[in-house]
Coordinates of C-alpha atoms in Angstrom, one line a residue:
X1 CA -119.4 101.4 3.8
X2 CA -115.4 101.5 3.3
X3 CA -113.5 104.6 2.9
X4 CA -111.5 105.4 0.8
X5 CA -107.8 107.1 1.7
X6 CA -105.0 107.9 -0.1
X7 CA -101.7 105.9 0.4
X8 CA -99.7 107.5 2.8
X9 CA -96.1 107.1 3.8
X10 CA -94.8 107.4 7.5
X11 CA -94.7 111.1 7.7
X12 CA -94.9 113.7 10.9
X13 CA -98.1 114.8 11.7
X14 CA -99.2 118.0 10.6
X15 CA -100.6 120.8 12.8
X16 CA -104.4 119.9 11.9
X17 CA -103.7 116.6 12.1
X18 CA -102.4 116.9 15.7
X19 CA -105.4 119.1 16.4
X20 CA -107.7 116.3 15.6
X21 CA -106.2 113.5 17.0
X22 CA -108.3 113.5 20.2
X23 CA -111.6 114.0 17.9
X24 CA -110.2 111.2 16.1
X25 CA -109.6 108.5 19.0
X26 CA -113.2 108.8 19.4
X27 CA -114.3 107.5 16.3
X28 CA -114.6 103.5 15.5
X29 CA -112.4 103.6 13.6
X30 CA -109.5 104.4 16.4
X31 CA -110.7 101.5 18.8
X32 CA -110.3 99.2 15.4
X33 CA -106.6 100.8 15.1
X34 CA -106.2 100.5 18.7
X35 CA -107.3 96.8 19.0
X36 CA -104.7 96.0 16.0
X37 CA -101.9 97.6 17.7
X38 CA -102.7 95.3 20.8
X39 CA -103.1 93.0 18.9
X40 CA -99.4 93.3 17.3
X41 CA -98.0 94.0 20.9
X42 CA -100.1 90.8 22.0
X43 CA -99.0 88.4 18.9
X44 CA -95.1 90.1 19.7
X45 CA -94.8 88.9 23.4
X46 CA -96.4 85.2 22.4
X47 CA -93.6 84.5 19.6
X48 CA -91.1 85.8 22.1
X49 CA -92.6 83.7 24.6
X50 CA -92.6 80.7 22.7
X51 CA -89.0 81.3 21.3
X52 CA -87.5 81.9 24.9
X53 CA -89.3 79.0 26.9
X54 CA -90.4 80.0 30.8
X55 CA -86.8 81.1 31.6
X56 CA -84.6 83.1 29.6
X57 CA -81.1 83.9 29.3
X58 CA -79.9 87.2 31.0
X59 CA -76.7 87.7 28.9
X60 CA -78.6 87.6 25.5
X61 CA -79.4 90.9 23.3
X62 CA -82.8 89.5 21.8
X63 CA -83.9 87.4 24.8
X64 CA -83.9 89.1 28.4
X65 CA -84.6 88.2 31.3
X66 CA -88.8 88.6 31.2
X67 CA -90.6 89.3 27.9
X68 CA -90.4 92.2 27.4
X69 CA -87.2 92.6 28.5
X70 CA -84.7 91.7 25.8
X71 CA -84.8 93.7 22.5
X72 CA -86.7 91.4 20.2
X73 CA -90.0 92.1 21.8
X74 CA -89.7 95.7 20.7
X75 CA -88.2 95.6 17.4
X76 CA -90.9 92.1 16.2
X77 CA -93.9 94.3 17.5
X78 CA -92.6 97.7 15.7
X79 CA -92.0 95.5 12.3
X80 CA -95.8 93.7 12.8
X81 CA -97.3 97.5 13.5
X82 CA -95.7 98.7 10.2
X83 CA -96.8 95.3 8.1
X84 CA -100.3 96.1 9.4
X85 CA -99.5 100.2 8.7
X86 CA -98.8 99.1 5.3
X87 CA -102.0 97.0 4.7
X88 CA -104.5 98.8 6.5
X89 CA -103.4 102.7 5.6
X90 CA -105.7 102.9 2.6
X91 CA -109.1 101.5 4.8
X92 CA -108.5 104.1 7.8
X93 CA -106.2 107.4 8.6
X94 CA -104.3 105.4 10.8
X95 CA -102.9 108.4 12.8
X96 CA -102.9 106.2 15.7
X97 CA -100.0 104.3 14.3
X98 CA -98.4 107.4 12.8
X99 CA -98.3 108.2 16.5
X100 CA -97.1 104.9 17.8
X101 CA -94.7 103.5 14.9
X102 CA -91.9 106.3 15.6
X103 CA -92.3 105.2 19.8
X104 CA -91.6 101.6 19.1
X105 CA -88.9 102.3 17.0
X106 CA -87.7 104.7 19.3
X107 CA -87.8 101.6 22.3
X108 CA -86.4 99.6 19.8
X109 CA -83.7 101.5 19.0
X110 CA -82.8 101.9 23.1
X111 CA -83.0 98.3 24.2
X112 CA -80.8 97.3 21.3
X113 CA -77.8 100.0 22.3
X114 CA -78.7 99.6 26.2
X115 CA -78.5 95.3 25.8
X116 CA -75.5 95.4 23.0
X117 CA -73.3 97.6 25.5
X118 CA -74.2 95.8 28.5
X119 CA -72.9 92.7 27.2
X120 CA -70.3 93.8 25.7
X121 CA -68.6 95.9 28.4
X122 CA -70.2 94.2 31.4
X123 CA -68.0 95.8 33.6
X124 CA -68.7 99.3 32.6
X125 CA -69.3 102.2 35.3
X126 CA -70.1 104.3 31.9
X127 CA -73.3 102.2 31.3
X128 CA -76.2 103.9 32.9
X129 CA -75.0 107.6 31.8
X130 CA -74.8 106.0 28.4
X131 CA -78.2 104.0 28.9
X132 CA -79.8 107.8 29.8
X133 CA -78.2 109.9 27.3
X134 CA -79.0 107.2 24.8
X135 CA -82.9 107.1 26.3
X136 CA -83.5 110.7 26.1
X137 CA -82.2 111.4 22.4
X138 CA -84.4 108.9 21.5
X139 CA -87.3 110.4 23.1
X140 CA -86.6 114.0 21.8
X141 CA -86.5 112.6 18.2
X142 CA -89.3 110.9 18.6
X143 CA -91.2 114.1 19.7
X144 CA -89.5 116.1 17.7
X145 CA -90.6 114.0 14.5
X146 CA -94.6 113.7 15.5
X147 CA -94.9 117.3 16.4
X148 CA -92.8 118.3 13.0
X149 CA -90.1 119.8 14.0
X150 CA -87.9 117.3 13.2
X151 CA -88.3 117.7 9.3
X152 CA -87.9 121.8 9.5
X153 CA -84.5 121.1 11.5
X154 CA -82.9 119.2 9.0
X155 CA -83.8 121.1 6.0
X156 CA -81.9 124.0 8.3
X157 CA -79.2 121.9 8.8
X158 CA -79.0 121.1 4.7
X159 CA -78.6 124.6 5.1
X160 CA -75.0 124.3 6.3
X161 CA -72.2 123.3 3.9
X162 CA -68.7 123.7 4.5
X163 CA -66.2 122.3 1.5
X164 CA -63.4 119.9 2.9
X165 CA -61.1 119.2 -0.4
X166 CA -63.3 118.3 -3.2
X167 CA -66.2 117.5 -1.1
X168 CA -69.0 119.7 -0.1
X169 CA -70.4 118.6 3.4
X170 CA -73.8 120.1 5.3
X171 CA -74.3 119.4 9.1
X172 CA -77.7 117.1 8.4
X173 CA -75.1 114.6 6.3
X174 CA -72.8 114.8 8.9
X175 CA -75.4 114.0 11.8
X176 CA -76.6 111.2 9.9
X177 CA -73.3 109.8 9.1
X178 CA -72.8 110.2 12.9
X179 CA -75.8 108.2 13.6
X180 CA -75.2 105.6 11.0
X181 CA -71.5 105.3 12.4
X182 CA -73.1 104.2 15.9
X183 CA -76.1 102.1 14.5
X184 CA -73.0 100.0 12.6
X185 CA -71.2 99.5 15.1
X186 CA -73.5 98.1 17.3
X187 CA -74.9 96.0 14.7
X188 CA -71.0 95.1 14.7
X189 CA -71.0 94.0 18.3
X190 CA -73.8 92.8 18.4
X191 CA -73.0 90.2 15.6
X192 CA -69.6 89.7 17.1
X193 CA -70.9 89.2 20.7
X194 CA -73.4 86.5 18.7
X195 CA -71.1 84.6 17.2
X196 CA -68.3 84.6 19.5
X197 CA -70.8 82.8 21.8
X198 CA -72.1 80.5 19.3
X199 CA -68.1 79.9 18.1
X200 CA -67.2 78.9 21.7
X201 CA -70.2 77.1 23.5
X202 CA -68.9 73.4 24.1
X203 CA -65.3 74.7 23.0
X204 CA -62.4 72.5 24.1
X205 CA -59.4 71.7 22.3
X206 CA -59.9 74.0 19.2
X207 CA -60.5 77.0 21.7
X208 CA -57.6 79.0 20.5
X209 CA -58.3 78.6 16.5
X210 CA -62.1 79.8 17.3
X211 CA -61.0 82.9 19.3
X212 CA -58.8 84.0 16.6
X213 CA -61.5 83.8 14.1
X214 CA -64.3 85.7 16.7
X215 CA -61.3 88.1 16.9
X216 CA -60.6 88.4 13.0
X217 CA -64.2 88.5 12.2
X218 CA -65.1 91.6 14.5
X219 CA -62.2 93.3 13.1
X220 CA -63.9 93.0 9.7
X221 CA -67.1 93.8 10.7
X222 CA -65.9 97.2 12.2
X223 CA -63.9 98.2 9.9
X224 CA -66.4 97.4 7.3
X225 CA -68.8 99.3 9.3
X226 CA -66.4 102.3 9.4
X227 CA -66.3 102.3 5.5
X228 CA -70.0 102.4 5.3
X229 CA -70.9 105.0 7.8
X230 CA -68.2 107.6 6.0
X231 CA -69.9 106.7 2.6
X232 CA -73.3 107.3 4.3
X233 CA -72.0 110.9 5.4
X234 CA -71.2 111.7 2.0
X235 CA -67.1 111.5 2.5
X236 CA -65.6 110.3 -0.7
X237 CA -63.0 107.3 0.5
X238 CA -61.0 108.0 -2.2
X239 CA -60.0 111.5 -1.0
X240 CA -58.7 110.0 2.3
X241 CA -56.2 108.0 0.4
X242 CA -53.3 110.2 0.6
X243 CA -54.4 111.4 4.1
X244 CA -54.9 107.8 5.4
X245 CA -51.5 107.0 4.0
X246 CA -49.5 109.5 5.6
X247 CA -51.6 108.5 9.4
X248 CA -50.4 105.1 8.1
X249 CA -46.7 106.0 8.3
X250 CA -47.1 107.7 11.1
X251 CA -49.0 105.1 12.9
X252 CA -46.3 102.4 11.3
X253 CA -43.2 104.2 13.6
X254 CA -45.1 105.4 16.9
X255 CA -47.2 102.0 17.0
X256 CA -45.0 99.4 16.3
X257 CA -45.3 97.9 19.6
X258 CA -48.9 97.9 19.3
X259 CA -48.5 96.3 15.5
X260 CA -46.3 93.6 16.8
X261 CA -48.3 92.6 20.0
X262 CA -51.9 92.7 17.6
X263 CA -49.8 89.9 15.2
X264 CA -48.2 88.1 17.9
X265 CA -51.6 87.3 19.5
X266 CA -52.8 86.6 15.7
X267 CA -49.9 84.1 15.6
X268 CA -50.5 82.8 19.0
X269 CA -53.7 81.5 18.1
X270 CA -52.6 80.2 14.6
X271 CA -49.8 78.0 16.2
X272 CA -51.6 76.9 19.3
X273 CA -48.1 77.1 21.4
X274 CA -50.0 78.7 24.1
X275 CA -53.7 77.7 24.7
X276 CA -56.4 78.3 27.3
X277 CA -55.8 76.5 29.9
X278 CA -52.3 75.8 29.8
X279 CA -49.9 76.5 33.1
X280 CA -47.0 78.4 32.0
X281 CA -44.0 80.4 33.3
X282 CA -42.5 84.1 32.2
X283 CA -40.2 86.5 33.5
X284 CA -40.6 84.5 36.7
X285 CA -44.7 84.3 37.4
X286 CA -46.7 81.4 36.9
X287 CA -49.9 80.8 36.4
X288 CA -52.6 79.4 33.9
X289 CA -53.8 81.1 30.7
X290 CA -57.5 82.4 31.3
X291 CA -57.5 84.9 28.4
X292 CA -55.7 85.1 24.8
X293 CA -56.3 88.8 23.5
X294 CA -55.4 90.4 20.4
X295 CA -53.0 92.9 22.6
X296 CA -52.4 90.6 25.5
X297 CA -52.6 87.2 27.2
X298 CA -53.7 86.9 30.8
X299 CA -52.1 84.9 33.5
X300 CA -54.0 83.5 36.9
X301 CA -51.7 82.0 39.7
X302 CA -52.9 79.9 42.5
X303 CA -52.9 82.4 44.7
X304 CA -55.5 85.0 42.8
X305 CA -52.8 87.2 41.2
X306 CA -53.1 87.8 37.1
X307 CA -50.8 89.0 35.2
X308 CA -51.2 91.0 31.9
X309 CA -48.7 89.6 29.5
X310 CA -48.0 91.5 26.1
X311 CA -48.3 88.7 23.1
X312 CA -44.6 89.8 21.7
X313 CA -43.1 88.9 24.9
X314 CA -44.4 85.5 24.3
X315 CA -43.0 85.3 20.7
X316 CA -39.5 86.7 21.5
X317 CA -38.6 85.6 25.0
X318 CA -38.8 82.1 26.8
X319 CA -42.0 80.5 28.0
X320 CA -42.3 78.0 30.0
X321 CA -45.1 75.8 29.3
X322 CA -46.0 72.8 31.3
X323 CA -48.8 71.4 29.6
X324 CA -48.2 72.1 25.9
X325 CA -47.8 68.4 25.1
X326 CA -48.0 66.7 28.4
X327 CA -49.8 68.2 31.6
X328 CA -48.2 65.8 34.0
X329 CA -45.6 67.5 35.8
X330 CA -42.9 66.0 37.8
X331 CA -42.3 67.0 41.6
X332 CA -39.3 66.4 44.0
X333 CA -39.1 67.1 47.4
X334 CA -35.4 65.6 49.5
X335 CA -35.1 64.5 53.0
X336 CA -32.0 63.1 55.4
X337 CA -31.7 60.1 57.0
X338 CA -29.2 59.0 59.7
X339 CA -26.0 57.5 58.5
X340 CA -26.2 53.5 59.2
X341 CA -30.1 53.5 58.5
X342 CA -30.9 50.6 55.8
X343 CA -32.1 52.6 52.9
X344 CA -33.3 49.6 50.5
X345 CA -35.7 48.5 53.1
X346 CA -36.9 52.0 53.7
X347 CA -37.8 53.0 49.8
X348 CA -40.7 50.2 49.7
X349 CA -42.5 52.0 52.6
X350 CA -41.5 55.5 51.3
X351 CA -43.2 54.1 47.9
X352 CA -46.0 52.8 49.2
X353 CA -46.5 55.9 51.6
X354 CA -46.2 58.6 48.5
X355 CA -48.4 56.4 46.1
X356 CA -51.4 57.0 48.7
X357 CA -50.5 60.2 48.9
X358 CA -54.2 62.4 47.0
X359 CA -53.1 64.2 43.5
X360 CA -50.0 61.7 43.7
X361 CA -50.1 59.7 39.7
X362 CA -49.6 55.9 40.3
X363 CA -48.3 55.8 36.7
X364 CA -45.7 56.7 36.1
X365 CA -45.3 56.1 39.9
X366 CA -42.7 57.7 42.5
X367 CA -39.2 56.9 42.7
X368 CA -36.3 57.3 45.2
X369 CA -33.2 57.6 44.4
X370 CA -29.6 57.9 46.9
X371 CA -29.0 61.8 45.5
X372 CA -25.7 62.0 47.9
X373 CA -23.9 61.4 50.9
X374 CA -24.5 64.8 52.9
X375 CA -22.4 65.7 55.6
X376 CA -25.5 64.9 58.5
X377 CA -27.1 62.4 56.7
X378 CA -28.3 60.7 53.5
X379 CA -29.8 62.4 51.2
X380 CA -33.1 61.0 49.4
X381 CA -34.9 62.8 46.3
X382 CA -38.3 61.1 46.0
X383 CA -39.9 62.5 42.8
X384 CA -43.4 62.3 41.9
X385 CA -45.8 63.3 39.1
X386 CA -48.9 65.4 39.4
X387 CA -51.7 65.5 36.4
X388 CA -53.1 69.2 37.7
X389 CA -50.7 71.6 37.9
X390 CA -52.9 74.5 37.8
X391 CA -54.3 73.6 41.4
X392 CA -50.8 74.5 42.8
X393 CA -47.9 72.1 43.2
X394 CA -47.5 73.2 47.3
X395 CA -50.3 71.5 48.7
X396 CA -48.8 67.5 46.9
X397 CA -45.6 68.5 48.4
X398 CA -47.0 69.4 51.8
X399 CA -49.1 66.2 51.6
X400 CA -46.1 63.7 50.5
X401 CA -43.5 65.7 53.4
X402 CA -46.3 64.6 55.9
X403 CA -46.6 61.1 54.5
X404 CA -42.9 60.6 54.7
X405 CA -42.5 62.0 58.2
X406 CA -45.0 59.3 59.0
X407 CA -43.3 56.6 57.7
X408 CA -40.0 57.5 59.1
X409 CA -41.5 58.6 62.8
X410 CA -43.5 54.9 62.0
X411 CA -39.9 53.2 61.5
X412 CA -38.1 54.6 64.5
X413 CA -35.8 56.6 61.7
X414 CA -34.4 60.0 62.8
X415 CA -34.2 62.7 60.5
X416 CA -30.3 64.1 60.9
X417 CA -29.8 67.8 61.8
X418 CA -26.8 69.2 61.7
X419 CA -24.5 68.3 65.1
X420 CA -21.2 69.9 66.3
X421 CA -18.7 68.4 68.9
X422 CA -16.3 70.4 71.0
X423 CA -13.3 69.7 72.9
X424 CA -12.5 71.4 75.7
X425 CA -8.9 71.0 77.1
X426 CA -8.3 70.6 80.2
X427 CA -7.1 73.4 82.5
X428 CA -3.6 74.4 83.1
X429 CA -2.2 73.1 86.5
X430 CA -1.9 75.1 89.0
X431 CA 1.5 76.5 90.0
X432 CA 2.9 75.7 93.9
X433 CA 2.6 78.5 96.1
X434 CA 5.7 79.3 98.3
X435 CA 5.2 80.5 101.7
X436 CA 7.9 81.7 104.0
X437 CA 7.5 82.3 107.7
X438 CA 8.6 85.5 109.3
X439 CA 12.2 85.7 110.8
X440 CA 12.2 84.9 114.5

């Protein structure tokens, strides 16, 4: 025999209905509601299995580490629980589901905030008070809603208006808006963070032009976001118009620095003068570009150090860049010989000793040339070219130094230091000594 219930929507439980919830998990009918909500939670954690394979990625929102870890388990199993709500609610009371709809949408809700934020400030010492606060006003909603006291709060809180120009605002619009205004914009980052990985797996030379658009595009998704979350409070846009102009101005003359660095990084990327990658020079530090920011470009030197590098000092002062067309760069070390030593029989062996020489380019190949006559020796400026600047230009110096002294300790060839000769006159002759003898 079926019964026969009227369509109900996802409401709190009344008082008599909590009251009879423990005479109703006795009944058949809960151990059929019970075996469809396993039944959800089992059919959940084999699509997730099947999408993820045996091992999944730890940086992604939707696929954790384990199963059950990322945030798609939760939010497929609450969306098959309410399918089969939807279907089944006119066979059985389903107060069971009533009961377990608002907890899965309660977990889904936390392991999409708790996985969004974690990959999006990795680096955070902020995360686990957010994770908890996050966790436990999740919780108290979903309490508050099964026991009712959720619905008698906000019809107090309608309760409270206030009029703010030609709008009339209540706290409940307000919290909502609040709540919408955080759901947005981690919907924001959490598309962002998507993409920008999807934009630059397997990114090489068109790095730059796909960081400016992951950039652009989670501008636009926040900002839409913004707009959609003050509509959802019930804040007319257009009464902001006159108040967001005059923050404009004001913004215009204390932030103009900020304005101009935000566009120069914009036109950094759209020019591709300075790239990932590239080994540049300013205001006397050099190092490799391992970051291009909306705000700021970041430098890495050899040694560790980075530097933090506005983008308008890029656009109005001189940079250096050794690998914007060409990332060979040309190295010179000098060294002395002795005066009288035959120096077109010594460059083959210097040549030969430098082209062996690890990091050292064979084309174009090193050269010698007879830079000057110094004043202990000959000078000899042997230039070479290196293809990987941003492993450091001192070790290929050390190395080619080493290979030369080699060659010239090899050749019996002394390497002039500097010499003085001094004369020392002879001394003055003495003067005759006169000695008379004593009276007799």
């Amino acid at each position: 025999m079926t019964l026969e219930h009227p369509v109900q929507d996802i409401s709190p439980l009344t008082a008599r209905e909590l009251s009879n919830l423990w005479v109703h998990l006795q009944k058949p009918a809960a151990i059929s509601e019970i075996a469809i909500l396993l039944g959800c939670l089992g059919l959940s954690w084999l699509i997730v299995r099947l999408w993820r394979g045996r091992q999944g990625d730890v940086r992604s929102i939707w696929l954790g580490h384990r199963v059950i870890d990322g945030a798609l388990f939760p939010v497929l199993s609450l969306g098959l629980a309410l399918l089969a709500y939807r279907l089944l609610q006119n066979q059985w009371p389903m107060l069971l589901f009533r009961v377990a709809l608002p907890v899965l949408m309660s977990l889904a809700v936390i392991r999409v905030t708790v996985k969004v934020l974690r990959v999006v400030f990795p680096e955070s010492r902020a995360m686990r008070v957010i994770e908890r606060t996050v966790s436990w006003l999740a919780w108290l909603a979903t309490v508050s809603w099964v026991t009712g006291l959720l619905p008698i709060l906000l019809t107090e809180m309608e309760g409270v208006t206030w009029k703010v120009g030609g709008s009339v605002l209540n706290l409940r619009s307000l919290i909502e808006g609040a709540i919408n205004a955080v759901l947005v914009l981690i919907l924001s980052l959490s598309l962002s963070s998507a993409l920008e990985s999807q934009l630059l797996k397997g990114a090489t030379d068109n790095i730059s032009l796909r960081k400016m658009a992951v950039n652009a595009l989670r501008s636009i998704l926040l900002l839409v976001g913004f707009m959609l979350a003050m509509s959802t409070a019930g804040i007319d846009l257009t009464a902001l118009s006159v108040f967001g102009g005059a923050i404009g101005v004001g913004l215009g003359f204390g932030l103009q620095k900020l304005a101009a660095n935000y566009v120069s990084g914009f036109v950094i990327l759209a020019e591709r003068s300075l790239r990932i990658g590239d080994l540049v020079k300013v205001d006397n530090f050099e190092g490799t570009i391992t970051d291009i920011n909306t705000r700021y470009t970041v430098l890495r030197a050899v040694g560790g150090r980075e530097a933090i590098v506005p983008n308008e000092t890029l656009i109005t002062q001189r940079v250096e860049n050794a690998s914007l067309s060409d990332r060979r760069v040309s190295v010179t070390t000098v060294v002395q010989v002795a005066y009288g030593t035959d120096v077109r029989a010594l460059f083959p062996e210097l040549l030969a000793a430098v082209s062996e020489v690890p990091r050292v380019m064979t084309d174009p190949a090193p050269a010698i040339l007879l830079s000057s006559f110094a004043a202990d020796g000959l000078e000899l400026t042997i230039s070479f070219w290196v293809l990987d600047p941003e492993l450091g230009l001192g070790a290929p110096r050390s190395n080619v130094n080493l290979a030369v002294l080699d060659t010239l300790n090899r050749l019996g060839i002394d390497i002039p230091f500097p010499q003085r000769v001094l004369h020392i006159p002879p001394p003055a002759s003495a003067l005759p000594l006169e000695v008379s003898s004593p009276a007799p």
